[in-house]
Coordinates of C-alpha atoms in Angstrom, one line a residue:
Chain A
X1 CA 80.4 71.6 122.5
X2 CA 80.0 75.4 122.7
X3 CA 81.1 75.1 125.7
X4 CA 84.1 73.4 125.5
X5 CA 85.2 75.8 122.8
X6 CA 85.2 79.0 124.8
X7 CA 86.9 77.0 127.7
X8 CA 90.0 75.6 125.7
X9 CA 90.3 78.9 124.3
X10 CA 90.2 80.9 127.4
X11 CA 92.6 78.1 129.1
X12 CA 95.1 78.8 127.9
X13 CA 96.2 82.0 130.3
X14 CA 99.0 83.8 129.6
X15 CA 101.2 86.2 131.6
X16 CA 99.9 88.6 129.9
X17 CA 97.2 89.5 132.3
X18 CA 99.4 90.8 134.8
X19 CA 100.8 93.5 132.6
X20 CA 97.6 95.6 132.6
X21 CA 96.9 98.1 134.5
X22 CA 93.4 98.1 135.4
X23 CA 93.4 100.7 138.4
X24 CA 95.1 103.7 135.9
X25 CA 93.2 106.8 135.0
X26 CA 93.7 108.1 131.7
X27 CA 95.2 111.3 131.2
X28 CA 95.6 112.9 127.9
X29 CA 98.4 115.6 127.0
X30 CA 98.4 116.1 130.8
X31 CA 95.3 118.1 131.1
X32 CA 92.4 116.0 129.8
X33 CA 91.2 114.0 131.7
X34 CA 89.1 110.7 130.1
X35 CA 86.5 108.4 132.1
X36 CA 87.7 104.3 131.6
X37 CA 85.3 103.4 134.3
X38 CA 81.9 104.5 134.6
X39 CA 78.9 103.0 136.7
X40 CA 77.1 100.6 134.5
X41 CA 73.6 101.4 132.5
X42 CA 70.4 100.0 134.3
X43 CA 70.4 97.9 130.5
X44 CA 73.8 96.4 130.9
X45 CA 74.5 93.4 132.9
X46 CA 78.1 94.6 134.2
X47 CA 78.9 95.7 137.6
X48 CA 80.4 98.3 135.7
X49 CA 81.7 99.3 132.7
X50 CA 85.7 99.5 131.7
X51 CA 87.5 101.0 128.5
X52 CA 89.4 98.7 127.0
X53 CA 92.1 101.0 127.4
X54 CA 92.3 99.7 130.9
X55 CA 92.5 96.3 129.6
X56 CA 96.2 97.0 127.4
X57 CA 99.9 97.0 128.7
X58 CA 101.4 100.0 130.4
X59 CA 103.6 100.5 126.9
X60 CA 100.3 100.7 125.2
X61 CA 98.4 102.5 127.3
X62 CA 101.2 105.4 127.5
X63 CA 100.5 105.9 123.4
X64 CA 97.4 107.7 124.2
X65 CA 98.0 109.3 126.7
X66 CA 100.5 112.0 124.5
X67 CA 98.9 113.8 121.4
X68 CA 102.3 113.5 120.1
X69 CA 102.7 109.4 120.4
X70 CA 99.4 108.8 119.2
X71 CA 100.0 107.5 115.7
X72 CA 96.1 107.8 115.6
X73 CA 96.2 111.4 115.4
X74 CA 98.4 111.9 112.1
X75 CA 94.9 110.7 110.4
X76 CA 92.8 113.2 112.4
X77 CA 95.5 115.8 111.0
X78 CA 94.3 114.3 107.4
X79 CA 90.9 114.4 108.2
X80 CA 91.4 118.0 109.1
X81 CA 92.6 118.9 105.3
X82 CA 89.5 116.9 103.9
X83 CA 87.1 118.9 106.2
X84 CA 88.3 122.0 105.1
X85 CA 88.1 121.0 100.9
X86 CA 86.0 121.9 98.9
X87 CA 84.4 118.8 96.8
X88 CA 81.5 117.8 94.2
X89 CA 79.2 119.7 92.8
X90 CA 78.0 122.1 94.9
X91 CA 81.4 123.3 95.5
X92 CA 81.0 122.7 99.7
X93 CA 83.6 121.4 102.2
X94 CA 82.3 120.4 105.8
X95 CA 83.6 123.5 107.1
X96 CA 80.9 125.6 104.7
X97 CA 78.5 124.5 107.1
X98 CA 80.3 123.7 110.0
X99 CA 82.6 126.0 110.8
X100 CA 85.5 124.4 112.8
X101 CA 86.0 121.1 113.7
X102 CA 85.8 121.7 116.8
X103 CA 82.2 123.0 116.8
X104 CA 81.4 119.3 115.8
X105 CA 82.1 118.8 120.0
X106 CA 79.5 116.6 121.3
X107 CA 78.2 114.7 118.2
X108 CA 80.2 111.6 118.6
X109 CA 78.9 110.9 122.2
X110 CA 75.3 110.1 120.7
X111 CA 76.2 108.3 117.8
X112 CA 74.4 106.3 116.4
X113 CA 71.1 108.5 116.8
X114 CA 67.5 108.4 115.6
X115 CA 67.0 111.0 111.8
X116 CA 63.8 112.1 112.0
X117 CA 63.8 113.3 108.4
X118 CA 65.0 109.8 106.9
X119 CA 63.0 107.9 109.6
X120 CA 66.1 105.3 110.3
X121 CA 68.8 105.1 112.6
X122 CA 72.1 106.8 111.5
X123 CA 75.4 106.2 112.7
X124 CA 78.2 109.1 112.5
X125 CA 79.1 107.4 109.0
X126 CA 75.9 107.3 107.4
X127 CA 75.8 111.0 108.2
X128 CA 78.9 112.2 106.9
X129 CA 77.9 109.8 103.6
X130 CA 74.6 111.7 103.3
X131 CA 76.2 114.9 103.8
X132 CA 78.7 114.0 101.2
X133 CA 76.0 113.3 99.0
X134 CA 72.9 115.6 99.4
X135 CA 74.7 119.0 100.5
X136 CA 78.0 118.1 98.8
X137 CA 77.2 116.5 95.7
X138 CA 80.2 114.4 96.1
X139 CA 80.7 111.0 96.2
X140 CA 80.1 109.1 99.5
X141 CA 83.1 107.1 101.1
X142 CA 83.5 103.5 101.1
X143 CA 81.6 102.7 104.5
X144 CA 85.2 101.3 106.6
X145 CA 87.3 102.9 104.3
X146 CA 90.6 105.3 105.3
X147 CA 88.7 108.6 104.5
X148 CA 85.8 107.7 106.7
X149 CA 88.0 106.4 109.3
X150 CA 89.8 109.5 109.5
X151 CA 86.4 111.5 109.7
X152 CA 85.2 109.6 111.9
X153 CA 88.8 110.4 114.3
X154 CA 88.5 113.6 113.8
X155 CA 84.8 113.9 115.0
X156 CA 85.6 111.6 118.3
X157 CA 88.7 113.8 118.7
X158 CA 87.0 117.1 119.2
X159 CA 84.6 114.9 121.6
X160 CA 87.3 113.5 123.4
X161 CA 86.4 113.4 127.8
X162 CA 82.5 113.5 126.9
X163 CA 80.8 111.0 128.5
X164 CA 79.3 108.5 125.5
X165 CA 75.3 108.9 125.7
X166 CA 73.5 107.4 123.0
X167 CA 69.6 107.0 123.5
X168 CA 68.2 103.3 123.3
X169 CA 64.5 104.5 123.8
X170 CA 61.5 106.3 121.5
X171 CA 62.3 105.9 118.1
X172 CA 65.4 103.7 118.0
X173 CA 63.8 101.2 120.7
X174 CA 63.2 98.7 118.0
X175 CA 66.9 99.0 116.8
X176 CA 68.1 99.1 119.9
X177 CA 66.4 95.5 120.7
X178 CA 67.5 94.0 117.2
X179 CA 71.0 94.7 118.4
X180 CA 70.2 93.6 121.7
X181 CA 69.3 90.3 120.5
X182 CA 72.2 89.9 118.1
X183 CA 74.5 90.6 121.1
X184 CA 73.9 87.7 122.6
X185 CA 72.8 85.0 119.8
X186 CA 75.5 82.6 119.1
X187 CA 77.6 82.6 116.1
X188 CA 79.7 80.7 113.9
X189 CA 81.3 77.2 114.1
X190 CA 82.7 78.3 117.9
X191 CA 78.8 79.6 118.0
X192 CA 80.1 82.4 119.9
X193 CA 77.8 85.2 121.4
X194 CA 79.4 88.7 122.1
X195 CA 78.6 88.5 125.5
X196 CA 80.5 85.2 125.9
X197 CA 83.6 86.8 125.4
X198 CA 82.8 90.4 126.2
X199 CA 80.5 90.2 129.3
X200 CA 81.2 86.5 131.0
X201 CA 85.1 86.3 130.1
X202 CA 86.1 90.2 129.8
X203 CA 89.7 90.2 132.1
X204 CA 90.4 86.6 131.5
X205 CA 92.5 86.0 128.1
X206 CA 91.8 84.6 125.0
X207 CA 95.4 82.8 124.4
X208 CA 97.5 85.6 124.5
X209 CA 94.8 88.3 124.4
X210 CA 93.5 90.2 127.2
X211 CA 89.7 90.5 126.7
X212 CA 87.8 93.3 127.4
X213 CA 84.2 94.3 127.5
X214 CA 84.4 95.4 123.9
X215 CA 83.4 98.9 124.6
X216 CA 83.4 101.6 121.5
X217 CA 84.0 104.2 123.1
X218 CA 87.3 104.5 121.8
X219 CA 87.0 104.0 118.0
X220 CA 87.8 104.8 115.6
X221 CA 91.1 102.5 117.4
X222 CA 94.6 102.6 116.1
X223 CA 95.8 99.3 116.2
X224 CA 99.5 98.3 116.5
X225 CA 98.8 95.4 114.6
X226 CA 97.6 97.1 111.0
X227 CA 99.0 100.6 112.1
X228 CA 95.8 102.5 110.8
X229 CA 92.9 103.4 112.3
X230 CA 90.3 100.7 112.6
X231 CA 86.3 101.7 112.3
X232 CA 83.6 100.4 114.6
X233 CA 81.9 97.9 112.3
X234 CA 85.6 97.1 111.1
X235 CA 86.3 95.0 114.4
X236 CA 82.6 93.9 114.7
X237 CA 83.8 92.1 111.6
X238 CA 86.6 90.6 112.8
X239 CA 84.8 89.3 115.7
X240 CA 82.2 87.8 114.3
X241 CA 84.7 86.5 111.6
X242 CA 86.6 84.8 114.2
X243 CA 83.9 82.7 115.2
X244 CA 84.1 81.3 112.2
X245 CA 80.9 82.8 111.3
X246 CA 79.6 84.6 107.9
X247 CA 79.8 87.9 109.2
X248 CA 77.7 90.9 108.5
X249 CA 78.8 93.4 106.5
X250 CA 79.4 97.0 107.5
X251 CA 76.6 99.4 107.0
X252 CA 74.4 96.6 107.5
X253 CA 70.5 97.3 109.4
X254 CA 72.2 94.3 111.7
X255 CA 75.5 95.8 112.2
X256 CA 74.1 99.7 112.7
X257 CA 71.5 97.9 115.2
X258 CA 74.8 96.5 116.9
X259 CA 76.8 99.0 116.9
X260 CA 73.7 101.2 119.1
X261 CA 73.6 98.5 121.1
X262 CA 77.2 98.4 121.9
X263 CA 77.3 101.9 122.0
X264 CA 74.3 102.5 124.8
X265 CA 76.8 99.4 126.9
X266 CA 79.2 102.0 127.3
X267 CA 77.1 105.3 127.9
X268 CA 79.0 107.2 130.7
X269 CA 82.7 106.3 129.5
X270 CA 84.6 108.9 128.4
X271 CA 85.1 109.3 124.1
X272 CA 88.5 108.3 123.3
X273 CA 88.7 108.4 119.8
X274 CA 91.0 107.8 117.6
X275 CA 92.0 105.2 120.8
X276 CA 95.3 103.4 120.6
X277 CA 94.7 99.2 121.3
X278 CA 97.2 95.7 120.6
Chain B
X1 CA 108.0 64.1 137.3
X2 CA 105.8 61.9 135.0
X3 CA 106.7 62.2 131.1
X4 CA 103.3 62.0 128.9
X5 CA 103.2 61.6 125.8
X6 CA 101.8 64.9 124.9
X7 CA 104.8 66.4 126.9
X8 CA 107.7 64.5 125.4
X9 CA 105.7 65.4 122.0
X10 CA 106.0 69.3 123.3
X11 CA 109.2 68.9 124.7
X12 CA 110.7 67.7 121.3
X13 CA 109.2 69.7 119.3
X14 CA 110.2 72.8 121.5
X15 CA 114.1 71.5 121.2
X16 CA 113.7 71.1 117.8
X17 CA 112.7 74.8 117.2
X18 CA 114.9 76.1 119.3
X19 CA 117.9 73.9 117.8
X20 CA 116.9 75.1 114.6
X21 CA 114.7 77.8 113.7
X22 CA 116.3 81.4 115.8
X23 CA 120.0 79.7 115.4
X24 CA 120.4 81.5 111.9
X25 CA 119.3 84.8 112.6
X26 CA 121.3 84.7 116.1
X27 CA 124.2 84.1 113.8
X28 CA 124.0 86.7 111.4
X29 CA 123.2 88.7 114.4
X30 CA 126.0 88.0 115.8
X31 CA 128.1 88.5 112.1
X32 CA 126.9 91.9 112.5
X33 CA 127.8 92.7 115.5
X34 CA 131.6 91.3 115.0
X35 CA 131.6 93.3 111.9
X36 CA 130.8 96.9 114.1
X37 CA 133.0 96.0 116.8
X38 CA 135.8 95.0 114.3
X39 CA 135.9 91.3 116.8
X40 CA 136.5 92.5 120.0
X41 CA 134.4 91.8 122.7
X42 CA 131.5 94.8 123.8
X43 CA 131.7 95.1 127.8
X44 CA 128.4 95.2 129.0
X45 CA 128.4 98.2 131.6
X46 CA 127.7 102.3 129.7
X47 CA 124.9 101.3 128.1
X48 CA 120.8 100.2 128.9
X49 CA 118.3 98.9 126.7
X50 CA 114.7 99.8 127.8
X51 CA 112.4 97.7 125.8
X52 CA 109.0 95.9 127.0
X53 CA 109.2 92.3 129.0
X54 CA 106.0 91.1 126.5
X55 CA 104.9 93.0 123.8
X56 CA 101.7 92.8 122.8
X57 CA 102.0 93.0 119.3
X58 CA 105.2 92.9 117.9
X59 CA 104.4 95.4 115.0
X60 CA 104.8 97.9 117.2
X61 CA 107.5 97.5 120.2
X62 CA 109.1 101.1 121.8
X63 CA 112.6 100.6 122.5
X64 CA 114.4 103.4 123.8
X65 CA 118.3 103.2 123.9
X66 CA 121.2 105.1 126.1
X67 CA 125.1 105.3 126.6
X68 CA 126.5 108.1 127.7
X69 CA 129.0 109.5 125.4
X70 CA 128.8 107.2 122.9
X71 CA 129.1 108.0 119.1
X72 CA 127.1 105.5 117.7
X73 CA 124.4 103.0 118.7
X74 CA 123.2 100.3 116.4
X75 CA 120.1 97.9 117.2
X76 CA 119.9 94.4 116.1
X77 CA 116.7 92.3 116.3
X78 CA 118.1 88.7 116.6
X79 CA 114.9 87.2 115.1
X80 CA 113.9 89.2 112.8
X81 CA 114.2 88.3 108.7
X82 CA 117.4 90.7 108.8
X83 CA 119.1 91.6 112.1
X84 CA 119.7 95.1 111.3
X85 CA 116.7 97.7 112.9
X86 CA 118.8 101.0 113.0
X87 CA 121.7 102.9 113.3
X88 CA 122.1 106.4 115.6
X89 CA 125.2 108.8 114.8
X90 CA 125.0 111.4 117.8
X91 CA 126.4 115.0 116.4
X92 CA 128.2 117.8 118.7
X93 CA 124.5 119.0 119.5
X94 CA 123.1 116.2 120.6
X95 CA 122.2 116.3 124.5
X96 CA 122.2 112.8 125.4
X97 CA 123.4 110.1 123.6
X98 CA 119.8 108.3 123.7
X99 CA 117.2 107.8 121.5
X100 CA 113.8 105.8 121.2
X101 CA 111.5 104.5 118.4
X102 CA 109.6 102.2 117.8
X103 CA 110.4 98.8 116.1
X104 CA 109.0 95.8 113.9
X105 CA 109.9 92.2 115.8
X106 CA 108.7 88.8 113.7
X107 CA 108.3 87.1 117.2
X108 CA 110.3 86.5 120.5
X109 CA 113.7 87.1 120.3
X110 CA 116.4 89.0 121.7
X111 CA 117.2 92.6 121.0
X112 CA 120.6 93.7 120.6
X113 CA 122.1 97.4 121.3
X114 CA 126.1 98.0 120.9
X115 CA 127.4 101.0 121.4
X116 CA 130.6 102.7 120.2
X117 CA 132.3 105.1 122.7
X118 CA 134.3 107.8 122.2
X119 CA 137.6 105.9 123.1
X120 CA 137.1 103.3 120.4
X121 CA 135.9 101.0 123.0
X122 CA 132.5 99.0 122.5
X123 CA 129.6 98.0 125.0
X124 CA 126.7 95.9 124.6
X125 CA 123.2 95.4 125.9
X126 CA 120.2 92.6 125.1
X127 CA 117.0 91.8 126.2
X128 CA 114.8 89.4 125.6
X129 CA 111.0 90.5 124.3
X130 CA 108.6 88.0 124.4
X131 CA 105.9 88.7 121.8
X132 CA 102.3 87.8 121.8
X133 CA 100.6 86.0 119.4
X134 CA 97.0 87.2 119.3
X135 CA 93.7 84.9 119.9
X136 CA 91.0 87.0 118.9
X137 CA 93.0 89.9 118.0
X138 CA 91.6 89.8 114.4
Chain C
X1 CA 106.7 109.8 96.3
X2 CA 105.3 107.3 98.9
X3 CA 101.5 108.7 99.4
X4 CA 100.2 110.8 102.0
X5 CA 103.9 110.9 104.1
X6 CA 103.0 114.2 106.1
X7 CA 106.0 115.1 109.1
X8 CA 105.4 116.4 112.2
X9 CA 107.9 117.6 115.0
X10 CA 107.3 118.4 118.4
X11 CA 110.4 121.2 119.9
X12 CA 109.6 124.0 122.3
X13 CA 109.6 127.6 120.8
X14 CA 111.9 128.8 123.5
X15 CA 115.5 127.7 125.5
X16 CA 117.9 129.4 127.2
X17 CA 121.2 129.3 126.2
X18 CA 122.6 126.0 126.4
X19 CA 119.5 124.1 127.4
X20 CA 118.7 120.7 126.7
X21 CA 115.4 120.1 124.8
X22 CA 113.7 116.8 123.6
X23 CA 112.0 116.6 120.4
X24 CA 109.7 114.0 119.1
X25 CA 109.1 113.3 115.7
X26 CA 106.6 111.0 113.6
X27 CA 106.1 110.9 110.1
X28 CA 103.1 108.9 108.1
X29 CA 104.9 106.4 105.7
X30 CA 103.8 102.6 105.2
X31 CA 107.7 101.7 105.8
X32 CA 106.6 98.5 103.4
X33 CA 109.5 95.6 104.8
X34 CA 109.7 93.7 101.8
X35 CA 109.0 90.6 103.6
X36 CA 105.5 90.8 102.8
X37 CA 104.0 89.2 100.0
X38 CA 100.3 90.8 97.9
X39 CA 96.8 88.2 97.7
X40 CA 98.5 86.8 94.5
X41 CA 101.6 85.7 96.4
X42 CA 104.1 88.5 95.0
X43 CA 106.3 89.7 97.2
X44 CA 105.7 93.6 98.0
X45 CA 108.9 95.3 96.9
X46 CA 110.6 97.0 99.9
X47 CA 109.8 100.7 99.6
X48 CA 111.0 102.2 103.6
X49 CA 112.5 105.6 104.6
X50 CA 115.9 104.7 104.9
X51 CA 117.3 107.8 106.9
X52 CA 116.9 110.7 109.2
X53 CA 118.8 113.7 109.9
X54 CA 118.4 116.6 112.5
X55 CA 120.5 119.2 112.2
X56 CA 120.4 122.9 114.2
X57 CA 122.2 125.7 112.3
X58 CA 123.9 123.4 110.5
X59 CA 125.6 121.4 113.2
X60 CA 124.4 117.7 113.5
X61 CA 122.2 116.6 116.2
X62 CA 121.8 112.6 115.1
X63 CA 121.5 110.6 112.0
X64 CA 119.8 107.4 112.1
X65 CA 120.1 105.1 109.6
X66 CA 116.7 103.0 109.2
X67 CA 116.0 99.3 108.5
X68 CA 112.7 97.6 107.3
X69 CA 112.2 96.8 111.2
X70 CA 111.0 100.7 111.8
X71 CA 107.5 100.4 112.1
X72 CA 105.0 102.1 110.0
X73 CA 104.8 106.1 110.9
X74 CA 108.8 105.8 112.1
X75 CA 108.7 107.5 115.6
X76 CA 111.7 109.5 117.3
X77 CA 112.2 110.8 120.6
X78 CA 116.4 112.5 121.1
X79 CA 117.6 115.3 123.0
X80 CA 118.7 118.2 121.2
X81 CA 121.3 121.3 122.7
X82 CA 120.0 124.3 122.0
X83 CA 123.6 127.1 122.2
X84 CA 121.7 129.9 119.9
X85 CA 118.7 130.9 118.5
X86 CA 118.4 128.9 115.4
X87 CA 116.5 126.6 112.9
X88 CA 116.4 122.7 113.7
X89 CA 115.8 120.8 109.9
X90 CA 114.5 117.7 110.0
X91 CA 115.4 115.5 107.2
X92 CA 113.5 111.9 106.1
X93 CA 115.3 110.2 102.9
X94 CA 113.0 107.7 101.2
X95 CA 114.0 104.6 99.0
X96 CA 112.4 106.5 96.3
X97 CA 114.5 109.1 96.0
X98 CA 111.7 112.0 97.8
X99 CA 113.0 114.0 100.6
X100 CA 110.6 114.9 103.1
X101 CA 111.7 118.1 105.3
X102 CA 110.5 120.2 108.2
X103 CA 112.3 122.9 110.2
X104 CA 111.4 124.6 113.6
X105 CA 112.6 127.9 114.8
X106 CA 113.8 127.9 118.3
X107 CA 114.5 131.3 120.1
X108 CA 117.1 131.6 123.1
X109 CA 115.6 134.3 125.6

């Protein structure tokens, strides 16, 4: 039965496919220069890994590759103003600590990463909540909401051409392997794994979609289809919704287990962030 | 060719749709356009259309539209709720009468651009965008 | 006011005399259709930017009228003659009344 599901729904192949470029290089502003292709992770059973930028059509693909078409970046202009704010109680913005945004450079590549001090395995949006609360004093964002969205584009922006690099040994080996494991249990009614889709099928299409290997490396993503920026967990969602399964909810131990998983999948490509997908 | 079931199924269904369903909106389209070009005929050289073949999600679809010493240019969606998209008035400083943007499509359909030139005279250009309708794109 | 509608425009600082520039512009706004109906099955009242002006020192560059089938953050690309130095304003008119403006100063060497 599983089977059967994933074939009639990969069947039926479009023309789509022939759109995509796979063999571009991505090019930002004309200058910066952004690895879709990297050789894949001794972990990862790819014979290498792909952005799914490389998966889009040309029209979409061109979006990001000019600051200025990017509708993604309006919201890292947003974020900006917020990081530079001051808010709750002990009258801080993110800039009293950290300066520019820019200095932030390199964080998003190792995302999520091991807290020694809290013991537990933090991804970029528990981070920024716990700032918010404990230095701040302010209240913490809705986990997929638009202000941690934008936060969250703003940190990948300033990170944008770093290879990803998230560590999936010592402390966060036991996360790592939770994630592991839900990456490839089945699902929902279609009882649909990740990797069916993402690792067996990635290239062929999903009735009129082009799959890809589900990289992260380029969240948050703006979509054409909402026109706002989309958060990690935020399509983990959606996938596992579309399954047909009770999905997870974001900020979830299984979800921030995933989303390391995912994450160590794509070490070597290049941050994209905020990314531009259908 | 044998006829199965399932296809003569398909096959009416996809005559009924057509017969029926984009038949409206290509005539109010087509209202529209008679109503710019006061009933004449648009010729069809002067102007081009650059829009995608398939568009992968029709909330987003970047036209771009040209005709060289044109006035005006309108764009009509012909299957869209409302025809109407938008309307570009080129002033004494504008360089090139071109513009693009990006635009909203309920599904395929053709898109429509008439120009006006500057001698009263009218041109027309349409394409067809096929638009995809997502599998897992939830 | 529609929330958080922020423009921005892309035009070089510098033309000679008579040069031919393109500008981009974007602007965040929801451009809400109309056709769309809320969870209780209301339909969301139509609430779009409707128009856009460019203008350089007075004298028009293009005006574009805009229907509900602009996408969300309304995106233009146009080429612009540059004879002077000068101001290009950038005008977005909203169904709500609000005006949203941004000017560039462009110098002729």
């Amino acid at each position: 039965m599983k089977t059967y599901a994933l074939a009639a729904l990969i069947g039926a192949v479009s023309v789509t496919s022939a759109l995509a470029d796979e063999d571009a290089d991505l090019v930002v502003n004309g200058d910066l220069e952004i690895a879709v292709r990297a050789p894949a992770p001794d972990h990862v059973n790819l014979p290498e890994v792909l952005s799914g930028w490389l998966f889009r059509s040309d029209e979409t693909q061109a979006l990001q590759t000019d600051d200025f078409d990017n509708p993604g970046m309006i919201f890292v202009d947003d974020a900006r103003e917020t990081w530079a704010s001051v808010e709750g109680a002990a009258g801080e913005s993110c800039q009293s600590c950290h300066n520019d945004p820019e200095s932030m450079a390199g964080v998003r590549p190792v995302y999520p990463k091991w807290n020694e001090e809290a013991g537990e395995v933090r991804t970029l949006a528990m981070q920024v909540n716990d700032c918010r609360e404990t230095r701040m004093q302010a209240e913490p964002w809705g986990y997929t909401s638009g202000k941690m969205a934008n936060m969250e584009a703003l940190l990948a922006s300033v990170s944008r051409g770093l290879p990803v690099n998230v560590a999936i040994d010592g402390p966060v080996a036991d996360t790592w392997a939770m994630g592991e494991e839900i990456y490839y249990t089945r699902y929902g009614q279609l009882e649909l794994s990740c990797a069916n889709c993402h690792e067996d099928n990635y290239g062929n299409n999903i009735r009129a979609d082009h799959l890809s290997q589900g990289q992260t490396n380029g969240f948050p993503t703006y979509r054409l289809k909402n026109a706002k920026l989309n958060t990690v967990q935020d399509r983990f969602k959606g996938c596992v919704r579309d399954t047909r399964a009770e999905t997870f909810s974001p900020g979830s131990a299984e979800f921030v287990a995933l989303e390391l998983y995912v994450a160590s999948r794509g070490n070597g490509l290049g941050v994209e962030g905020p990314s531009v997908r259908n | 060719m044998k006829l199965t079931r399932r296809d003569t199924i398909l096959a009416a269904m996809g005559t009924a749709f057509v017969a029926m369903l984009p038949m409206r909106a290509a005539a109010t389209t087509e209202d529209a356009i008679a109503e710019f070009t006061g009933g004449t005929t648009p010729g069809g050289e002067g102007i081009t259309l650059t829009a995608p073949e398939i568009a992968e999600n029709g909330n987003t679809v970047p036209i771009e539209v040209s005709a060289p010493g044109a006035t005006e240019i309108r764009v009509y969606a012909a299957g869209n709720p409302t025809p109407d998209v938008a309307t570009f008035m080129f002033g004494p400083l504008a360089a090139a009468q071109m513009a693009s943007t990006r635009i909203r499509l309920a599904g395929t359909q053709d898109v429509v651009a008439v120009a006006k030139l500057a001698d009263g005279s009218f041109v027309e250009a349409r394409q067809e965008v096929k638009v995809t309708i997502g599998g897992c794109g939830g | 006011m529609a929330e958080n509608v922020t423009p921005r425009v892309r035009v070089p600082s510098s033309a000679t005399a008579g040069e031919e520039i393109t500008i981009k512009t974007l602007i965040s706004h929801v451009m809400e259709s109309g056709q769309r109906k809320d969870s209780d099955g209301n339909v969301i009242p139509r609430s779009i930017i409707n128009r856009f002006v460019v203008d350089f020192n007075g004298e028009n560059v293009i005006d574009v009228a805009l229907a509900p089938a602009i996408s969300t953050n309304p995106f233009f690309e146009f080429r612009a003659t540059v004879p002077e130095s000068g101001t290009f304003n950038f005008t977005w008119y909203d169904d709500d009344g609000s005006v949203y403006e941004d000017a560039k100063e462009v110098t002729v060497a």
